[in-house]
C-alpha cells in the first residue's frame, strides 16, 4: 500500500470519528403517561369565593295564614203584619148577587147558609217575592133552624188559606156559593163619645128593657148586596 493510500485512509477515519463525536447521544424512548379521563360536569363549578349571607325576614319567608272566619248566620226572615179584620166577598151563583162583608178574626159570621170563621189575616213581609194578603178561613154549611124543628148539624166545606191576589189558587168548592178574600185591615179604633153639655137637672128616664136575644145566634151579614160581577 502506498503511503498516499494510507494517508487517505487515516484521513477518512479521522473524519468519521469527528462526525460521530459531533452528533449528540441518542436518548432512550420515554414511556407514555397514562391518560386521565375527566369526570362529566354535573353543574357549574363552585366558586372559590363564598357568597355573603343575606339576612332574611322570617315573616316574609313563612306567609301568615289568616284564621278561618266563622260562618255568617242566615238572615232572620221578617215577620208578617197581622190584622184583626178580613174583608171577604161572597157570590150567590143562583141569583148572581155578590156581597162584600167584614169578618173579625176569631168571630164566626153567617152568610145565608154558610158560617165563616177567620183564624188569621195577615199581609206578606217586605222580603217575600210577592206582595199579597192572605187569610186562614174555615167555612161551615149549616141551614137556619126552622121554628119547632131541631137545628141541623153543620158540615165543614172549606178549610185553608185564601189569597187576595189569586182567588182561584185554593177556592171554595160549593154548588151554590163562592167566596174569596179581598184584603186585611186593622180594626177601627173606637172614639169615645163627647161629653154632653151640662143642662138643668131633670128626672132620669127609666132604663130601657134589654132586647131579647136568641141563644146561640150568630151575627149575620146584613150589608146591601152589590151589583153582580162582570163576566
Short mmCIF file of N, CA and C in Angstrom, two decimals, residues 27-157:
data_model
loop_
_atom_site.label_atom_id
_atom_site.label_comp_id
_atom_site.label_asym_id
_atom_site.label_seq_id
_atom_site.Cartn_x
_atom_site.Cartn_y
_atom_site.Cartn_z
N UNK A 27 -31.14 9.60 22.97
CA UNK A 27 -31.87 9.46 24.27
C UNK A 27 -32.79 8.26 24.21
N UNK A 28 -32.87 7.54 25.32
CA UNK A 28 -33.77 6.36 25.31
C UNK A 28 -35.23 6.77 25.21
N UNK A 29 -36.05 6.03 24.57
CA UNK A 29 -37.51 6.38 24.45
C UNK A 29 -38.21 6.39 25.82
N UNK A 30 -39.01 7.48 26.04
CA UNK A 30 -39.76 7.61 27.31
C UNK A 30 -41.12 6.93 27.19
N UNK A 31 -41.57 6.36 28.33
CA UNK A 31 -42.90 5.71 28.38
C UNK A 31 -44.00 6.77 28.39
N UNK A 32 -45.04 6.49 27.62
CA UNK A 32 -46.18 7.43 27.55
C UNK A 32 -46.94 7.47 28.87
N UNK A 33 -47.27 8.69 29.32
CA UNK A 33 -48.01 8.86 30.58
C UNK A 33 -49.47 8.39 30.41
N UNK A 34 -50.02 7.73 31.43
CA UNK A 34 -51.42 7.26 31.30
C UNK A 34 -52.38 8.44 31.22
N UNK A 35 -53.38 8.30 30.35
CA UNK A 35 -54.38 9.34 30.18
C UNK A 35 -55.38 9.32 31.34
N UNK A 36 -55.67 10.48 31.83
CA UNK A 36 -56.65 10.63 32.92
C UNK A 36 -57.93 11.22 32.34
N UNK A 37 -59.00 10.43 32.42
CA UNK A 37 -60.29 10.89 31.88
C UNK A 37 -60.97 11.79 32.90
N UNK A 38 -61.42 12.95 32.44
CA UNK A 38 -62.12 13.92 33.31
C UNK A 38 -63.57 13.48 33.55
N UNK A 39 -64.01 13.63 34.79
CA UNK A 39 -65.41 13.27 35.15
C UNK A 39 -66.37 14.23 34.48
N UNK A 40 -67.53 13.74 34.04
CA UNK A 40 -68.51 14.64 33.38
C UNK A 40 -69.00 15.70 34.37
N UNK A 41 -69.11 16.91 33.83
CA UNK A 41 -69.55 18.04 34.68
C UNK A 41 -71.05 17.95 34.92
N UNK A 42 -71.49 17.96 36.20
CA UNK A 42 -72.91 17.90 36.55
C UNK A 42 -73.50 19.27 36.84
N UNK A 43 -72.70 20.27 36.89
CA UNK A 43 -73.22 21.61 37.20
C UNK A 43 -72.08 22.60 37.18
N UNK A 44 -72.41 23.84 37.39
CA UNK A 44 -71.34 24.83 37.41
C UNK A 44 -70.40 24.61 38.57
N UNK A 45 -69.14 24.82 38.28
CA UNK A 45 -68.13 24.62 39.32
C UNK A 45 -68.35 25.60 40.44
N UNK A 46 -68.26 25.13 41.68
CA UNK A 46 -68.47 26.05 42.80
C UNK A 46 -67.42 27.12 42.80
N UNK A 47 -67.88 28.30 43.12
CA UNK A 47 -66.96 29.43 43.16
C UNK A 47 -66.09 29.34 44.38
N UNK A 48 -64.90 29.68 44.20
CA UNK A 48 -63.96 29.62 45.31
C UNK A 48 -64.28 30.67 46.36
N UNK A 49 -64.90 31.78 45.91
CA UNK A 49 -65.20 32.87 46.84
C UNK A 49 -66.58 32.64 47.44
N UNK A 50 -66.72 32.46 48.75
CA UNK A 50 -68.05 32.24 49.35
C UNK A 50 -68.90 33.49 49.24
N UNK A 51 -70.20 33.25 48.99
CA UNK A 51 -71.14 34.37 48.87
C UNK A 51 -71.50 34.89 50.26
N UNK A 52 -71.66 36.19 50.34
CA UNK A 52 -72.04 36.74 51.66
C UNK A 52 -73.47 36.36 52.00
N UNK A 53 -73.69 35.98 53.25
CA UNK A 53 -75.03 35.61 53.70
C UNK A 53 -75.88 36.84 53.86
N UNK A 54 -77.15 36.72 53.38
CA UNK A 54 -78.09 37.84 53.45
C UNK A 54 -79.16 37.49 54.47
N UNK A 55 -79.35 38.33 55.42
CA UNK A 55 -80.35 38.09 56.46
C UNK A 55 -81.75 38.32 55.88
N UNK A 56 -82.62 37.34 56.02
CA UNK A 56 -83.99 37.43 55.52
C UNK A 56 -84.96 37.48 56.68
N UNK A 57 -86.06 38.13 56.42
CA UNK A 57 -87.09 38.23 57.44
C UNK A 57 -87.89 36.94 57.48
N UNK A 58 -88.02 36.33 58.65
CA UNK A 58 -88.76 35.06 58.75
C UNK A 58 -90.23 35.26 58.44
N UNK A 59 -90.73 36.45 58.69
CA UNK A 59 -92.15 36.70 58.37
C UNK A 59 -92.40 36.69 56.89
N UNK A 60 -91.37 37.12 56.08
CA UNK A 60 -91.53 37.11 54.63
C UNK A 60 -91.37 35.70 54.07
N UNK A 61 -90.50 34.92 54.68
CA UNK A 61 -90.29 33.56 54.17
C UNK A 61 -91.50 32.68 54.46
N UNK A 62 -92.12 32.81 55.64
CA UNK A 62 -93.27 31.98 56.02
C UNK A 62 -94.52 32.84 56.01
N UNK A 63 -95.42 32.69 55.00
CA UNK A 63 -96.63 33.52 54.96
C UNK A 63 -97.56 33.18 56.12
N UNK A 64 -98.12 34.21 56.71
CA UNK A 64 -99.03 34.03 57.84
C UNK A 64 -100.43 33.74 57.31
N UNK A 65 -100.98 32.60 57.69
CA UNK A 65 -102.32 32.21 57.25
C UNK A 65 -103.36 32.82 58.17
N UNK A 66 -104.37 33.46 57.54
CA UNK A 66 -105.43 34.09 58.32
C UNK A 66 -106.34 33.02 58.94
N UNK A 67 -106.77 33.29 60.14
CA UNK A 67 -107.65 32.34 60.82
C UNK A 67 -108.99 32.27 60.10
N UNK A 68 -109.56 31.06 59.93
CA UNK A 68 -110.85 30.94 59.23
C UNK A 68 -111.94 31.67 60.00
N UNK A 69 -112.68 32.49 59.27
CA UNK A 69 -113.76 33.25 59.90
C UNK A 69 -114.99 32.37 60.11
N UNK A 70 -115.70 32.67 61.16
CA UNK A 70 -116.91 31.89 61.46
C UNK A 70 -117.98 32.14 60.41
N UNK A 71 -118.75 31.11 60.02
CA UNK A 71 -119.79 31.31 59.00
C UNK A 71 -120.85 32.27 59.50
N UNK A 72 -121.32 33.14 58.58
CA UNK A 72 -122.33 34.12 58.94
C UNK A 72 -123.68 33.44 59.12
N UNK A 73 -124.41 33.79 60.16
CA UNK A 73 -125.74 33.18 60.34
C UNK A 73 -126.69 33.65 59.25
N UNK A 74 -127.63 32.81 58.86
CA UNK A 74 -128.59 33.22 57.82
C UNK A 74 -129.43 34.39 58.32
N UNK A 75 -129.85 35.27 57.40
CA UNK A 75 -130.66 36.42 57.82
C UNK A 75 -132.00 35.98 58.39
N UNK A 76 -132.42 36.65 59.43
CA UNK A 76 -133.69 36.34 60.07
C UNK A 76 -134.84 36.85 59.21
N UNK A 77 -135.77 35.97 58.82
CA UNK A 77 -136.89 36.45 57.98
C UNK A 77 -137.77 37.43 58.76
N UNK A 78 -138.27 38.40 58.04
CA UNK A 78 -139.15 39.38 58.66
C UNK A 78 -140.53 38.78 58.93
N UNK A 79 -141.15 39.29 59.95
CA UNK A 79 -142.47 38.79 60.34
C UNK A 79 -143.57 39.46 59.51
N UNK A 80 -144.62 38.72 59.28
CA UNK A 80 -145.77 39.27 58.57
C UNK A 80 -146.59 40.16 59.49
N UNK A 81 -147.26 41.12 58.88
CA UNK A 81 -148.14 42.03 59.63
C UNK A 81 -149.51 41.40 59.74
N UNK A 82 -150.00 41.25 60.96
CA UNK A 82 -151.31 40.63 61.19
C UNK A 82 -152.36 41.71 61.45
N UNK A 83 -153.56 41.41 60.99
CA UNK A 83 -154.68 42.36 61.14
C UNK A 83 -155.83 41.66 61.85
N UNK A 84 -156.78 42.49 62.29
CA UNK A 84 -157.90 41.97 63.09
C UNK A 84 -159.15 41.70 62.26
N UNK A 85 -159.22 42.21 61.04
CA UNK A 85 -160.45 42.06 60.24
C UNK A 85 -160.07 41.61 58.83
N UNK A 86 -160.82 40.63 58.33
CA UNK A 86 -160.68 40.17 56.95
C UNK A 86 -161.88 40.65 56.15
N UNK A 87 -161.60 41.22 54.99
CA UNK A 87 -162.67 41.67 54.09
C UNK A 87 -162.88 40.58 53.06
N UNK A 88 -164.08 39.98 53.06
CA UNK A 88 -164.42 38.87 52.18
C UNK A 88 -165.52 39.30 51.22
N UNK A 89 -165.65 38.56 50.15
CA UNK A 89 -166.75 38.76 49.20
C UNK A 89 -167.33 37.41 48.84
N UNK A 90 -168.65 37.32 48.90
CA UNK A 90 -169.36 36.08 48.61
C UNK A 90 -170.27 36.28 47.40
N UNK A 91 -170.49 35.22 46.68
CA UNK A 91 -171.30 35.24 45.47
C UNK A 91 -172.34 34.13 45.52
N UNK A 92 -173.58 34.50 45.25
CA UNK A 92 -174.66 33.51 45.11
C UNK A 92 -174.72 33.14 43.63
N UNK A 93 -174.37 31.93 43.28
CA UNK A 93 -174.33 31.51 41.89
C UNK A 93 -175.72 31.40 41.26
N UNK A 94 -176.75 31.27 42.08
CA UNK A 94 -178.11 31.13 41.54
C UNK A 94 -178.68 32.49 41.16
N UNK A 95 -178.57 33.46 42.05
CA UNK A 95 -179.12 34.79 41.80
C UNK A 95 -178.09 35.76 41.23
N UNK A 96 -176.82 35.36 41.17
CA UNK A 96 -175.73 36.21 40.66
C UNK A 96 -175.56 37.47 41.49
N UNK A 97 -175.89 37.42 42.77
CA UNK A 97 -175.70 38.54 43.67
C UNK A 97 -174.43 38.33 44.49
N UNK A 98 -173.62 39.36 44.56
CA UNK A 98 -172.40 39.30 45.35
C UNK A 98 -172.53 40.24 46.53
N UNK A 99 -171.84 39.91 47.62
CA UNK A 99 -171.94 40.68 48.85
C UNK A 99 -170.55 40.75 49.48
N UNK A 100 -170.10 41.96 49.76
CA UNK A 100 -168.81 42.16 50.43
C UNK A 100 -169.07 42.46 51.90
N UNK A 101 -168.37 41.76 52.78
CA UNK A 101 -168.59 41.93 54.21
C UNK A 101 -167.26 41.77 54.93
N UNK A 102 -167.28 42.11 56.22
CA UNK A 102 -166.09 42.04 57.07
C UNK A 102 -166.30 40.96 58.11
N UNK A 103 -165.23 40.21 58.36
CA UNK A 103 -165.28 39.13 59.35
C UNK A 103 -164.14 39.35 60.34
N UNK A 104 -164.45 39.69 61.59
CA UNK A 104 -163.39 39.83 62.60
C UNK A 104 -162.71 38.49 62.86
N UNK A 105 -161.41 38.56 63.14
CA UNK A 105 -160.65 37.33 63.39
C UNK A 105 -161.16 36.66 64.66
N UNK A 106 -161.45 35.37 64.56
CA UNK A 106 -161.91 34.59 65.70
C UNK A 106 -163.39 34.68 65.97
N UNK A 107 -164.15 35.42 65.19
CA UNK A 107 -165.60 35.57 65.42
C UNK A 107 -166.37 34.98 64.25
N UNK A 108 -167.18 33.93 64.47
CA UNK A 108 -167.98 33.37 63.37
C UNK A 108 -169.02 34.36 62.88
N UNK A 109 -169.24 34.37 61.58
CA UNK A 109 -170.24 35.26 60.99
C UNK A 109 -170.97 34.48 59.89
N UNK A 110 -172.29 34.68 59.83
CA UNK A 110 -173.11 33.90 58.90
C UNK A 110 -173.39 34.69 57.63
N UNK A 111 -173.27 33.98 56.51
CA UNK A 111 -173.74 34.48 55.21
C UNK A 111 -174.69 33.43 54.64
N UNK A 112 -175.98 33.71 54.79
CA UNK A 112 -177.03 32.78 54.35
C UNK A 112 -176.85 31.44 55.04
N UNK A 113 -176.52 30.39 54.32
CA UNK A 113 -176.36 29.09 54.97
C UNK A 113 -174.90 28.76 55.28
N UNK A 114 -173.98 29.72 55.08
CA UNK A 114 -172.56 29.48 55.34
C UNK A 114 -172.12 30.26 56.57
N UNK A 115 -171.23 29.67 57.34
CA UNK A 115 -170.67 30.31 58.53
C UNK A 115 -169.16 30.44 58.31
N UNK A 116 -168.67 31.68 58.26
CA UNK A 116 -167.25 31.95 58.04
C UNK A 116 -166.58 32.22 59.39
N UNK A 117 -165.43 31.60 59.60
CA UNK A 117 -164.61 31.86 60.79
C UNK A 117 -163.18 32.10 60.33
N UNK A 118 -162.72 33.32 60.50
CA UNK A 118 -161.35 33.69 60.10
C UNK A 118 -160.42 33.43 61.28
N UNK A 119 -159.44 32.58 61.07
CA UNK A 119 -158.47 32.26 62.13
C UNK A 119 -157.30 33.25 62.14
N UNK A 120 -156.90 33.75 60.99
CA UNK A 120 -155.78 34.70 60.89
C UNK A 120 -155.90 35.45 59.58
N UNK A 121 -155.48 36.71 59.60
CA UNK A 121 -155.46 37.54 58.40
C UNK A 121 -154.20 38.39 58.47
N UNK A 122 -153.34 38.25 57.47
CA UNK A 122 -152.04 38.91 57.52
C UNK A 122 -151.60 39.34 56.13
N UNK A 123 -150.64 40.25 56.14
CA UNK A 123 -150.05 40.76 54.89
C UNK A 123 -148.63 40.25 54.79
N UNK A 124 -148.18 39.93 53.58
CA UNK A 124 -146.85 39.37 53.39
C UNK A 124 -145.78 40.34 53.86
N UNK A 125 -144.61 39.79 54.24
CA UNK A 125 -143.49 40.59 54.72
C UNK A 125 -142.78 41.26 53.55
N UNK A 126 -142.01 42.33 53.81
CA UNK A 126 -141.32 43.02 52.70
C UNK A 126 -140.29 42.15 51.98
N UNK A 127 -139.72 41.13 52.65
CA UNK A 127 -138.71 40.31 51.98
C UNK A 127 -139.31 39.17 51.17
N UNK A 128 -140.62 39.03 51.13
CA UNK A 128 -141.25 37.99 50.31
C UNK A 128 -141.37 38.47 48.87
N UNK A 129 -141.27 37.55 47.90
CA UNK A 129 -141.23 37.97 46.49
C UNK A 129 -142.54 38.59 45.99
N UNK A 130 -143.68 38.17 46.56
CA UNK A 130 -144.99 38.66 46.08
C UNK A 130 -145.69 39.35 47.23
N UNK A 131 -146.21 40.55 46.97
CA UNK A 131 -146.99 41.26 47.97
C UNK A 131 -148.45 40.82 47.88
N UNK A 132 -148.98 40.36 49.01
CA UNK A 132 -150.33 39.79 48.98
C UNK A 132 -150.91 39.82 50.38
N UNK A 133 -152.25 39.66 50.45
CA UNK A 133 -152.97 39.49 51.70
C UNK A 133 -153.50 38.06 51.73
N UNK A 134 -153.30 37.39 52.86
CA UNK A 134 -153.72 36.00 52.99
C UNK A 134 -154.51 35.85 54.29
N UNK A 135 -155.43 34.91 54.29
CA UNK A 135 -156.26 34.67 55.47
C UNK A 135 -156.54 33.18 55.57
N UNK A 136 -156.49 32.68 56.80
CA UNK A 136 -156.84 31.29 57.05
C UNK A 136 -158.30 31.26 57.50
N UNK A 137 -159.12 30.59 56.71
CA UNK A 137 -160.57 30.66 56.91
C UNK A 137 -161.13 29.24 56.96
N UNK A 138 -162.11 29.04 57.82
CA UNK A 138 -162.92 27.81 57.81
C UNK A 138 -164.35 28.21 57.49
N UNK A 139 -165.00 27.40 56.65
CA UNK A 139 -166.38 27.67 56.23
C UNK A 139 -167.21 26.42 56.52
N UNK A 140 -168.27 26.61 57.28
CA UNK A 140 -169.19 25.52 57.59
C UNK A 140 -170.54 25.80 56.94
N UNK A 141 -171.18 24.74 56.48
CA UNK A 141 -172.51 24.84 55.90
C UNK A 141 -173.53 24.38 56.95
N UNK A 142 -174.42 25.30 57.32
CA UNK A 142 -175.45 24.99 58.33
C UNK A 142 -176.70 25.80 58.01
N UNK A 143 -177.76 25.16 57.52
CA UNK A 143 -179.02 25.89 57.26
C UNK A 143 -179.60 26.44 58.56
N UNK A 144 -180.37 27.50 58.42
CA UNK A 144 -181.01 28.08 59.60
C UNK A 144 -182.01 27.09 60.21
N UNK A 145 -182.09 27.16 61.51
CA UNK A 145 -183.04 26.27 62.20
C UNK A 145 -184.47 26.76 61.97
N UNK A 146 -185.35 25.88 61.62
CA UNK A 146 -186.76 26.20 61.41
C UNK A 146 -187.49 26.17 62.76
N UNK A 147 -188.51 27.03 62.89
CA UNK A 147 -189.26 27.04 64.16
C UNK A 147 -189.89 25.68 64.43
N UNK A 148 -189.68 25.23 65.63
CA UNK A 148 -190.24 23.95 66.04
C UNK A 148 -189.47 22.75 65.55
N UNK A 149 -188.34 22.96 64.87
CA UNK A 149 -187.53 21.84 64.39
C UNK A 149 -186.12 21.94 64.94
N UNK A 150 -185.48 20.82 65.17
CA UNK A 150 -184.12 20.88 65.69
C UNK A 150 -183.16 21.41 64.63
N UNK A 151 -182.12 22.07 65.11
CA UNK A 151 -181.11 22.62 64.19
C UNK A 151 -180.32 21.49 63.55
N UNK A 152 -180.06 21.67 62.29
CA UNK A 152 -179.28 20.66 61.57
C UNK A 152 -177.80 20.77 61.91
N UNK A 153 -177.13 19.64 61.83
CA UNK A 153 -175.69 19.63 62.14
C UNK A 153 -174.92 20.35 61.03
N UNK A 154 -173.89 21.05 61.43
CA UNK A 154 -173.08 21.78 60.45
C UNK A 154 -172.09 20.84 59.77
N UNK A 155 -171.69 21.22 58.58
CA UNK A 155 -170.74 20.40 57.80
C UNK A 155 -169.67 21.35 57.23
N UNK A 156 -168.43 21.03 57.48
CA UNK A 156 -167.34 21.88 57.01
C UNK A 156 -167.14 21.68 55.51
N UNK A 157 -167.14 22.81 54.78
CA UNK A 157 -166.98 22.75 53.33
C UNK A 157 -165.67 23.37 52.86
#
